[in-house]
């Protein structure tokens, strides 16, 4: 054990000694203070194997010459030889050292902030706030104080009712719940009458306040008063007492027909890609642009081209302190050729436009009852038309005139259209 430990630090060799004087060789080595251990002798080959310290190996030459033997090194072991190998492969071991250093350094930093449970606040706004409190991607993990972050979020955002902050590895996990702050809706009590937004037929009417001016089945024009804001107060015998001005309330549904018309020329210029493309790669780091290749100098042969841009921000969780963007722009050459729409292609395109129109109507509060599109060809054009039957609950108001002595105009004194809804 002593030889194994001491020999490794000093360095030792496994040598093979050949010749008839190998026994004398061992004795002379001991007389000269040269230590040999783990000695073995092979009678058939007349060879002696032993181990010797590296510093003693250079003292063997006169003894080997005197004994007429030859000492050959078979193995080298110990720290001096490991160090020599490291010198020969210095770049490899330096790389291993740098890797270990980076591993420990990067593992001690924060490389991600996860936010879950938010709905009223965006993740970007919360990360921006945390950045203002010196909590950002890339900071030392030892500087993260979860309790402080939690308290800051609770005090800075009144609508956050519960926050959990946890440091897990190289990431900060933030989970929160937002309190739904109930704000009492201040109802508009300005005297006004409910009027028709479109001309059509009254489907149903239910009056909660005010005086109904139409009945189900009546045809009305645009801006016609449906429920008047003039409410009559009567006595026990239906005796008229007085009038009061109120904001009309009720549910009135009107069915109307919207005229839709669209056209598409039979001949058109068709855009085609030629297949010739050039690319521009762009990295933006903290506002500094770096271009890898600029194709603009080689686009003089392109008459027309489309620019297709792909990419965006990298490492969004670190964007507050380390904004990095990567973009790839493709310059694709195009050409235009004369073409014609077939009847099938024209109908498909016109139907797509019609579907988009119906979607817009639904977004505006209309309920589609019937919508059939008719397409016909006239003088080199495809004409699409439809009578779209829709229904909508009315929400448009006209304010009542509150000035005394003003002459009524047959519309209960309505004026100054108010587009606010109930």
Tab-separated table of C-alpha atoms in Angstrom:
chain	number	residue	atom	x	y	z
A	1	UNK	CA	0.000	0.000	0.000
A	2	UNK	CA	2.856	2.378	0.872
A	3	UNK	CA	4.537	1.707	-2.439
A	4	UNK	CA	1.258	2.133	-4.302
A	5	UNK	CA	0.444	5.522	-2.755
A	6	UNK	CA	3.985	6.923	-2.685
A	7	UNK	CA	4.772	5.455	-6.082
A	8	UNK	CA	1.772	7.124	-7.698
A	9	UNK	CA	2.807	10.603	-6.538
A	10	UNK	CA	6.505	10.076	-7.336
A	11	UNK	CA	5.875	8.049	-10.461
A	12	UNK	CA	7.036	4.458	-10.925
A	13	UNK	CA	7.886	2.057	-13.756
A	14	UNK	CA	7.364	-1.597	-14.485
A	15	UNK	CA	10.673	-2.800	-15.968
A	16	UNK	CA	11.797	-6.053	-17.566
A	17	UNK	CA	15.386	-7.178	-16.932
A	18	UNK	CA	16.925	-9.784	-19.285
A	19	UNK	CA	20.327	-11.500	-18.964
A	20	UNK	CA	22.101	-14.063	-16.805
A	21	UNK	CA	23.095	-11.511	-14.189
A	22	UNK	CA	19.588	-10.528	-13.143
A	23	UNK	CA	20.017	-11.910	-9.587
A	24	UNK	CA	23.258	-9.980	-9.142
A	25	UNK	CA	21.430	-6.954	-10.564
A	26	UNK	CA	18.872	-7.090	-7.745
A	27	UNK	CA	21.561	-7.329	-5.074
A	28	UNK	CA	23.573	-4.420	-6.458
A	29	UNK	CA	20.418	-2.268	-6.611
A	30	UNK	CA	19.766	-2.861	-2.909
A	31	UNK	CA	23.411	-2.120	-2.072
A	32	UNK	CA	23.098	1.235	-3.871
A	33	UNK	CA	19.829	2.119	-2.088
A	34	UNK	CA	17.628	1.570	-5.142
A	35	UNK	CA	14.306	0.175	-4.010
A	36	UNK	CA	12.641	-2.564	-6.046
A	37	UNK	CA	9.303	-4.185	-5.232
A	38	UNK	CA	6.868	-6.722	-6.612
A	39	UNK	CA	9.819	-8.691	-8.025
A	40	UNK	CA	8.965	-11.751	-10.162
A	41	UNK	CA	11.226	-14.069	-12.188
A	42	UNK	CA	10.311	-16.157	-15.232
A	43	UNK	CA	12.646	-19.145	-15.383
A	44	UNK	CA	11.615	-20.268	-18.884
A	45	UNK	CA	12.256	-16.863	-20.427
A	46	UNK	CA	15.005	-15.894	-17.973
A	47	UNK	CA	13.346	-12.512	-17.436
A	48	UNK	CA	12.886	-10.533	-14.226
A	49	UNK	CA	9.992	-8.119	-13.687
A	50	UNK	CA	9.903	-5.495	-10.950
A	51	UNK	CA	8.760	-1.980	-10.143
A	52	UNK	CA	11.036	0.972	-9.484
A	53	UNK	CA	10.620	4.642	-8.693
A	54	UNK	CA	11.050	6.991	-11.647
A	55	UNK	CA	13.924	8.900	-10.018
A	56	UNK	CA	15.883	5.642	-9.453
A	57	UNK	CA	15.530	4.385	-13.011
A	58	UNK	CA	18.259	6.723	-14.268
A	59	UNK	CA	20.734	5.191	-11.737
A	60	UNK	CA	20.438	1.710	-13.290
A	61	UNK	CA	22.717	2.212	-16.307
A	62	UNK	CA	26.115	1.550	-14.613
A	63	UNK	CA	24.656	-1.353	-12.611
A	64	UNK	CA	23.073	-2.937	-15.698
A	65	UNK	CA	26.356	-2.583	-17.627
A	66	UNK	CA	28.292	-4.172	-14.818
A	67	UNK	CA	25.856	-7.120	-14.574
A	68	UNK	CA	25.505	-7.402	-18.376
A	69	UNK	CA	21.717	-7.141	-18.314
A	70	UNK	CA	19.228	-4.963	-20.187
A	71	UNK	CA	16.408	-3.061	-18.416
A	72	UNK	CA	13.377	-2.217	-20.583
A	73	UNK	CA	10.382	-0.114	-19.456
A	74	UNK	CA	7.062	-1.952	-19.869
A	75	UNK	CA	4.617	0.401	-18.074
A	76	UNK	CA	4.604	3.941	-16.737
A	77	UNK	CA	2.305	4.956	-13.874
A	78	UNK	CA	1.846	7.883	-11.510
A	79	UNK	CA	1.214	11.611	-11.376
A	80	UNK	CA	4.302	12.780	-13.398
A	81	UNK	CA	3.099	10.791	-16.399
A	82	UNK	CA	-0.488	12.073	-16.015
A	83	UNK	CA	0.849	15.613	-15.910
A	84	UNK	CA	2.939	14.988	-19.011
A	85	UNK	CA	-0.117	13.613	-20.837
A	86	UNK	CA	-2.069	16.728	-19.846
A	87	UNK	CA	0.669	18.929	-21.291
A	88	UNK	CA	0.488	17.057	-24.575
A	89	UNK	CA	-3.329	17.443	-24.683
A	90	UNK	CA	-3.513	20.877	-23.125
A	91	UNK	CA	-6.389	22.152	-25.308
A	92	UNK	CA	-8.571	19.188	-24.363
A	93	UNK	CA	-8.105	19.629	-20.643
A	94	UNK	CA	-8.522	23.393	-20.880
A	95	UNK	CA	-11.814	22.781	-22.657
A	96	UNK	CA	-12.911	20.379	-19.922
A	97	UNK	CA	-12.005	22.959	-17.298
A	98	UNK	CA	-13.885	25.732	-19.091
A	99	UNK	CA	-16.911	23.446	-19.486
A	100	UNK	CA	-16.945	22.638	-15.766
A	101	UNK	CA	-16.598	26.331	-14.912
A	102	UNK	CA	-19.432	27.334	-17.238
A	103	UNK	CA	-21.577	24.499	-15.900
A	104	UNK	CA	-21.224	25.721	-12.343
A	105	UNK	CA	-21.522	29.399	-13.329
A	106	UNK	CA	-24.620	29.019	-15.499
A	107	UNK	CA	-26.315	26.725	-13.007
A	108	UNK	CA	-25.960	29.479	-10.409
A	109	UNK	CA	-27.912	31.998	-12.542
A	110	UNK	CA	-31.605	32.447	-13.307
A	111	UNK	CA	-32.446	31.503	-16.902
A	112	UNK	CA	-36.221	31.613	-16.890
A	113	UNK	CA	-39.163	33.274	-15.156
A	114	UNK	CA	-42.459	31.420	-15.531
A	115	UNK	CA	-45.739	33.230	-14.783
A	116	UNK	CA	-49.013	31.292	-14.560
A	117	UNK	CA	-52.593	32.168	-13.689
A	118	UNK	CA	-52.713	35.733	-15.014
A	119	UNK	CA	-55.603	36.948	-17.156
A	120	UNK	CA	-55.996	40.674	-16.494
A	121	UNK	CA	-52.253	41.270	-16.728
A	122	UNK	CA	-50.012	40.145	-19.555
A	123	UNK	CA	-46.879	38.134	-18.899
A	124	UNK	CA	-44.798	40.881	-20.524
A	125	UNK	CA	-46.125	43.553	-18.153
A	126	UNK	CA	-45.392	41.389	-15.110
A	127	UNK	CA	-41.867	40.625	-16.356
A	128	UNK	CA	-41.301	44.335	-16.953
A	129	UNK	CA	-42.381	45.092	-13.396
A	130	UNK	CA	-40.094	42.369	-12.014
A	131	UNK	CA	-37.232	43.804	-14.055
A	132	UNK	CA	-37.825	47.194	-12.411
A	133	UNK	CA	-37.396	45.371	-9.071
A	134	UNK	CA	-34.076	43.842	-10.258
A	135	UNK	CA	-35.589	40.408	-10.817
A	136	UNK	CA	-34.615	39.314	-14.322
A	137	UNK	CA	-33.257	36.410	-16.317
A	138	UNK	CA	-29.503	36.137	-15.868
A	139	UNK	CA	-29.358	37.312	-12.251
A	140	UNK	CA	-27.586	35.272	-9.573
A	141	UNK	CA	-29.839	32.643	-8.022
A	142	UNK	CA	-28.424	33.504	-4.605
A	143	UNK	CA	-29.925	37.017	-4.914
A	144	UNK	CA	-33.472	35.721	-5.385
A	145	UNK	CA	-35.680	36.383	-2.353
A	146	UNK	CA	-38.997	34.671	-2.973
A	147	UNK	CA	-40.738	36.321	-0.018
A	148	UNK	CA	-39.746	39.801	-1.194
A	149	UNK	CA	-40.973	39.119	-4.726
A	150	UNK	CA	-44.281	37.806	-3.407
A	151	UNK	CA	-44.856	40.841	-1.177
A	152	UNK	CA	-43.921	43.283	-3.955
A	153	UNK	CA	-46.458	41.720	-6.326
A	154	UNK	CA	-49.198	41.729	-3.683
A	155	UNK	CA	-48.662	45.397	-2.800
A	156	UNK	CA	-48.168	46.685	-6.345
A	157	UNK	CA	-51.161	44.892	-7.923
A	158	UNK	CA	-54.353	45.230	-5.906
A	159	UNK	CA	-56.235	42.787	-8.122
A	160	UNK	CA	-53.818	39.937	-7.310
A	161	UNK	CA	-55.250	38.055	-4.356
A	162	UNK	CA	-52.755	35.176	-4.072
A	163	UNK	CA	-49.140	34.748	-5.171
A	164	UNK	CA	-46.728	31.833	-4.927
A	165	UNK	CA	-43.035	32.321	-5.795
A	166	UNK	CA	-40.725	29.300	-5.961
A	167	UNK	CA	-37.100	28.926	-6.999
A	168	UNK	CA	-36.705	25.638	-8.830
A	169	UNK	CA	-33.285	24.988	-10.296
A	170	UNK	CA	-32.468	27.868	-12.646
A	171	UNK	CA	-36.067	29.056	-12.962
A	172	UNK	CA	-38.401	31.230	-10.915
A	173	UNK	CA	-41.946	29.862	-10.913
A	174	UNK	CA	-44.645	32.433	-10.156
A	175	UNK	CA	-48.251	31.334	-9.745
A	176	UNK	CA	-50.955	33.865	-9.006
A	177	UNK	CA	-54.684	34.344	-8.768
A	178	UNK	CA	-56.453	37.550	-9.676
A	179	UNK	CA	-59.428	38.850	-7.769
A	180	UNK	CA	-62.347	39.807	-9.958
A	181	UNK	CA	-62.983	43.348	-8.814
A	182	UNK	CA	-66.687	43.964	-9.173
A	183	UNK	CA	-67.322	47.480	-10.345
A	184	UNK	CA	-70.834	48.691	-10.056
A	185	UNK	CA	-72.115	49.748	-13.406
A	186	UNK	CA	-73.398	53.269	-13.348
A	187	UNK	CA	-76.548	53.101	-15.401
A	188	UNK	CA	-77.236	55.988	-17.679
A	189	UNK	CA	-80.485	57.559	-16.488
A	190	UNK	CA	-80.548	60.287	-19.148
A	191	UNK	CA	-84.110	60.475	-20.547
A	192	UNK	CA	-84.087	58.844	-23.991
A	193	UNK	CA	-86.234	56.829	-26.384
A	194	UNK	CA	-85.309	53.481	-27.922
A	195	UNK	CA	-85.258	53.775	-31.728
A	196	UNK	CA	-84.842	51.404	-34.654
A	197	UNK	CA	-81.314	50.971	-35.977
A	198	UNK	CA	-82.534	49.488	-39.294
A	199	UNK	CA	-85.746	49.447	-41.220
A	200	UNK	CA	-87.651	46.172	-40.894
A	201	UNK	CA	-90.409	44.276	-39.118
A	202	UNK	CA	-90.836	44.105	-35.354
A	203	UNK	CA	-90.543	40.462	-34.299
A	204	UNK	CA	-91.135	40.938	-30.583
A	205	UNK	CA	-91.350	43.760	-28.071
A	206	UNK	CA	-91.272	43.720	-24.263
A	207	UNK	CA	-91.491	47.085	-22.477
A	208	UNK	CA	-90.029	47.570	-18.985
A	209	UNK	CA	-90.114	51.367	-18.821
A	210	UNK	CA	-91.547	53.991	-21.121
A	211	UNK	CA	-94.382	53.803	-23.638
A	212	UNK	CA	-94.404	51.263	-26.474
A	213	UNK	CA	-95.034	52.892	-29.867
A	214	UNK	CA	-95.076	49.743	-32.008
A	215	UNK	CA	-96.382	46.189	-31.808
A	216	UNK	CA	-95.095	42.852	-33.043
A	217	UNK	CA	-95.608	42.605	-36.793
A	218	UNK	CA	-95.379	46.364	-37.449
A	219	UNK	CA	-93.096	47.580	-40.175
A	220	UNK	CA	-90.802	50.404	-39.037
A	221	UNK	CA	-88.357	52.744	-40.697
A	222	UNK	CA	-84.881	53.571	-39.557
A	223	UNK	CA	-84.815	55.845	-36.453
A	224	UNK	CA	-88.471	55.112	-35.745
A	225	UNK	CA	-89.281	55.410	-32.011
A	226	UNK	CA	-89.947	51.939	-30.644
A	227	UNK	CA	-90.291	52.724	-26.934
A	228	UNK	CA	-90.816	56.364	-26.050
A	229	UNK	CA	-89.073	57.930	-23.085
A	230	UNK	CA	-92.299	59.857	-22.293
A	231	UNK	CA	-94.097	57.851	-19.635
A	232	UNK	CA	-97.712	58.716	-18.816
A	233	UNK	CA	-98.815	58.548	-15.184
A	234	UNK	CA	-102.523	57.784	-14.676
A	235	UNK	CA	-104.782	57.543	-11.654
A	236	UNK	CA	-107.174	54.856	-10.425
A	237	UNK	CA	-109.728	55.509	-13.173
A	238	UNK	CA	-107.117	55.721	-15.909
A	239	UNK	CA	-107.283	59.451	-15.402
A	240	UNK	CA	-104.251	61.188	-16.896
A	241	UNK	CA	-102.227	62.925	-14.210
A	242	UNK	CA	-98.921	63.980	-15.787
A	243	UNK	CA	-96.009	62.943	-17.990
A	244	UNK	CA	-92.487	62.181	-16.944
A	245	UNK	CA	-89.284	61.760	-18.921
A	246	UNK	CA	-87.446	58.474	-18.380
A	247	UNK	CA	-84.888	56.336	-20.144
A	248	UNK	CA	-86.847	53.741	-22.077
A	249	UNK	CA	-86.172	50.124	-21.231
A	250	UNK	CA	-87.263	46.995	-23.027
A	251	UNK	CA	-86.345	44.295	-25.471
A	252	UNK	CA	-87.239	44.884	-29.092
A	253	UNK	CA	-86.147	42.516	-31.877
A	254	UNK	CA	-86.392	43.698	-35.481
A	255	UNK	CA	-86.046	41.521	-38.545
A	256	UNK	CA	-84.602	43.231	-41.607
A	257	UNK	CA	-83.143	42.388	-44.998
A	258	UNK	CA	-79.664	43.548	-46.006
A	259	UNK	CA	-78.814	43.787	-49.689
A	260	UNK	CA	-75.452	42.228	-50.487
A	261	UNK	CA	-73.675	42.604	-53.817
A	262	UNK	CA	-70.137	41.794	-54.928
A	263	UNK	CA	-68.320	41.442	-58.237
A	264	UNK	CA	-65.255	39.724	-59.663
A	265	UNK	CA	-63.704	40.308	-63.112
A	266	UNK	CA	-63.214	37.202	-65.201
A	267	UNK	CA	-59.745	38.289	-66.350
A	268	UNK	CA	-57.034	39.054	-63.834
A	269	UNK	CA	-53.260	39.147	-63.394
A	270	UNK	CA	-52.020	35.999	-61.680
A	271	UNK	CA	-48.956	36.231	-59.444
A	272	UNK	CA	-46.450	33.383	-59.753
A	273	UNK	CA	-43.108	32.717	-58.056
A	274	UNK	CA	-40.210	32.032	-60.405
A	275	UNK	CA	-38.238	30.047	-57.825
A	276	UNK	CA	-35.386	32.551	-57.631
A	277	UNK	CA	-34.808	33.508	-53.998
A	278	UNK	CA	-32.218	35.340	-51.936
A	279	UNK	CA	-32.026	35.497	-48.152
A	280	UNK	CA	-31.032	38.124	-45.612
A	281	UNK	CA	-30.210	37.062	-42.052
A	282	UNK	CA	-30.393	39.721	-39.388
A	283	UNK	CA	-29.642	39.607	-35.656
A	284	UNK	CA	-30.535	42.549	-33.429
A	285	UNK	CA	-28.855	42.663	-30.018
A	286	UNK	CA	-29.801	45.604	-27.785
A	287	UNK	CA	-30.626	47.725	-30.824
A	288	UNK	CA	-27.450	46.790	-32.742
A	289	UNK	CA	-28.075	45.230	-36.175
A	290	UNK	CA	-25.809	42.500	-37.490
A	291	UNK	CA	-26.332	41.344	-41.112
A	292	UNK	CA	-24.885	38.027	-42.237
A	293	UNK	CA	-25.653	38.545	-45.908
A	294	UNK	CA	-27.121	41.414	-47.848
A	295	UNK	CA	-28.839	40.279	-51.066
A	296	UNK	CA	-29.961	43.764	-52.087
A	297	UNK	CA	-26.777	44.264	-54.098
A	298	UNK	CA	-27.671	41.235	-56.228
A	299	UNK	CA	-31.350	41.954	-56.865
A	300	UNK	CA	-30.903	44.220	-59.890
A	301	UNK	CA	-32.073	41.375	-62.143
A	302	UNK	CA	-35.318	40.959	-60.156
A	303	UNK	CA	-38.059	43.073	-61.724
A	304	UNK	CA	-40.549	42.354	-58.938
A	305	UNK	CA	-40.265	40.369	-55.751
A	306	UNK	CA	-42.068	39.599	-52.499
A	307	UNK	CA	-40.392	40.061	-49.133
A	308	UNK	CA	-41.222	37.249	-46.717
A	309	UNK	CA	-40.035	37.891	-43.174
A	310	UNK	CA	-39.766	35.180	-40.536
A	311	UNK	CA	-38.440	35.162	-37.002
A	312	UNK	CA	-38.880	37.269	-33.904
A	313	UNK	CA	-37.556	37.720	-30.425
A	314	UNK	CA	-35.357	35.054	-28.874
A	315	UNK	CA	-35.215	34.238	-25.186
A	316	UNK	CA	-38.319	36.260	-24.346
A	317	UNK	CA	-37.959	35.553	-20.657
A	318	UNK	CA	-34.612	37.387	-20.762
A	319	UNK	CA	-35.824	40.148	-23.043
A	320	UNK	CA	-35.996	42.860	-20.401
A	321	UNK	CA	-32.236	42.889	-19.951
A	322	UNK	CA	-30.970	40.963	-22.965
A	323	UNK	CA	-33.209	41.676	-25.985
A	324	UNK	CA	-32.173	39.496	-28.922
A	325	UNK	CA	-34.061	39.256	-32.236
A	326	UNK	CA	-33.436	37.012	-35.191
A	327	UNK	CA	-35.005	37.634	-38.594
A	328	UNK	CA	-34.771	35.852	-41.907
A	329	UNK	CA	-36.004	37.755	-44.941
A	330	UNK	CA	-36.653	35.946	-48.184
A	331	UNK	CA	-36.641	37.974	-51.415
A	332	UNK	CA	-38.668	35.816	-53.822
A	333	UNK	CA	-38.926	36.908	-57.455
A	334	UNK	CA	-42.457	37.044	-58.856
A	335	UNK	CA	-44.043	37.592	-62.243
A	336	UNK	CA	-47.599	38.321	-63.366
A	337	UNK	CA	-49.386	36.478	-66.139
A	338	UNK	CA	-52.822	36.979	-67.684
A	339	UNK	CA	-55.353	34.441	-66.410
A	340	UNK	CA	-59.091	33.809	-66.200
A	341	UNK	CA	-61.244	32.633	-63.328
A	342	UNK	CA	-63.202	29.516	-64.066
A	343	UNK	CA	-66.793	29.489	-62.871
A	344	UNK	CA	-65.862	27.150	-60.017
A	345	UNK	CA	-62.917	29.303	-58.905
A	346	UNK	CA	-65.016	32.473	-59.051
A	347	UNK	CA	-67.791	30.934	-56.943
A	348	UNK	CA	-65.312	29.706	-54.342
A	349	UNK	CA	-63.704	33.142	-54.030
A	350	UNK	CA	-67.032	34.992	-53.905
A	351	UNK	CA	-68.339	32.557	-51.284
A	352	UNK	CA	-65.255	33.211	-49.150
A	353	UNK	CA	-65.926	36.960	-49.336
A	354	UNK	CA	-69.581	36.401	-48.510
A	355	UNK	CA	-68.672	34.261	-45.475
A	356	UNK	CA	-66.408	37.058	-44.241
A	357	UNK	CA	-69.277	39.557	-44.676
A	358	UNK	CA	-71.613	37.326	-42.622
A	359	UNK	CA	-68.969	37.032	-39.921
A	360	UNK	CA	-68.769	40.819	-39.722
A	361	UNK	CA	-72.555	41.035	-39.340
A	362	UNK	CA	-72.514	38.512	-36.508
A	363	UNK	CA	-69.734	40.460	-34.795
A	364	UNK	CA	-71.970	43.536	-34.979
A	365	UNK	CA	-74.752	41.728	-33.110
A	366	UNK	CA	-76.897	40.472	-35.994
A	367	UNK	CA	-78.345	36.980	-36.024
A	368	UNK	CA	-78.352	35.452	-39.515
A	369	UNK	CA	-81.754	33.978	-40.368
A	370	UNK	CA	-81.389	33.310	-44.083
A	371	UNK	CA	-78.420	33.899	-46.392
A	372	UNK	CA	-78.258	32.394	-49.877
A	373	UNK	CA	-75.712	33.651	-52.394
A	374	UNK	CA	-76.501	33.764	-56.119
A	375	UNK	CA	-73.659	34.029	-58.658
A	376	UNK	CA	-74.106	34.821	-62.353
A	377	UNK	CA	-71.846	35.946	-65.159
A	378	UNK	CA	-72.507	39.293	-66.866
A	379	UNK	CA	-70.298	41.024	-69.437
A	380	UNK	CA	-67.007	39.482	-68.350
A	381	UNK	CA	-67.747	39.714	-64.641
A	382	UNK	CA	-69.069	37.336	-62.022
A	383	UNK	CA	-71.797	39.065	-60.014
A	384	UNK	CA	-72.770	37.807	-56.550
A	385	UNK	CA	-75.927	38.978	-54.804
A	386	UNK	CA	-77.969	37.990	-51.778
A	387	UNK	CA	-80.848	39.179	-49.626
A	388	UNK	CA	-79.556	38.474	-46.121
A	389	UNK	CA	-82.344	38.187	-43.583
A	390	UNK	CA	-81.168	39.158	-40.098
A	391	UNK	CA	-82.549	39.849	-36.649
A	392	UNK	CA	-81.129	42.130	-33.996
A	393	UNK	CA	-82.078	43.374	-30.558
A	394	UNK	CA	-82.266	47.161	-30.671
A	395	UNK	CA	-79.891	49.177	-28.476
A	396	UNK	CA	-79.839	52.643	-30.075
A	397	UNK	CA	-81.221	55.624	-28.121
A	398	UNK	CA	-82.237	59.184	-28.940
A	399	UNK	CA	-82.012	61.637	-26.086
A	400	UNK	CA	-85.152	63.564	-25.152
A	401	UNK	CA	-85.147	67.336	-25.314
A	402	UNK	CA	-85.288	68.637	-21.731
A	403	UNK	CA	-85.807	72.318	-22.618
A	404	UNK	CA	-89.190	73.670	-21.645
A	405	UNK	CA	-91.396	75.370	-24.176
A	406	UNK	CA	-89.811	73.723	-27.222
A	407	UNK	CA	-92.338	72.777	-29.858
A	408	UNK	CA	-92.749	69.046	-30.368
A	409	UNK	CA	-91.783	67.724	-33.772
A	410	UNK	CA	-94.052	64.657	-33.846
A	411	UNK	CA	-91.304	62.439	-32.548
A	412	UNK	CA	-91.908	63.135	-28.856
A	413	UNK	CA	-89.299	65.832	-28.927
A	414	UNK	CA	-86.493	63.395	-29.741
A	415	UNK	CA	-83.208	64.851	-30.944
A	416	UNK	CA	-79.432	64.448	-30.645
A	417	UNK	CA	-79.053	60.752	-31.342
A	418	UNK	CA	-77.254	58.851	-28.588
A	419	UNK	CA	-75.484	55.727	-29.788
A	420	UNK	CA	-74.921	54.339	-26.313
A	421	UNK	CA	-76.609	51.023	-25.507
A	422	UNK	CA	-78.404	49.755	-22.479
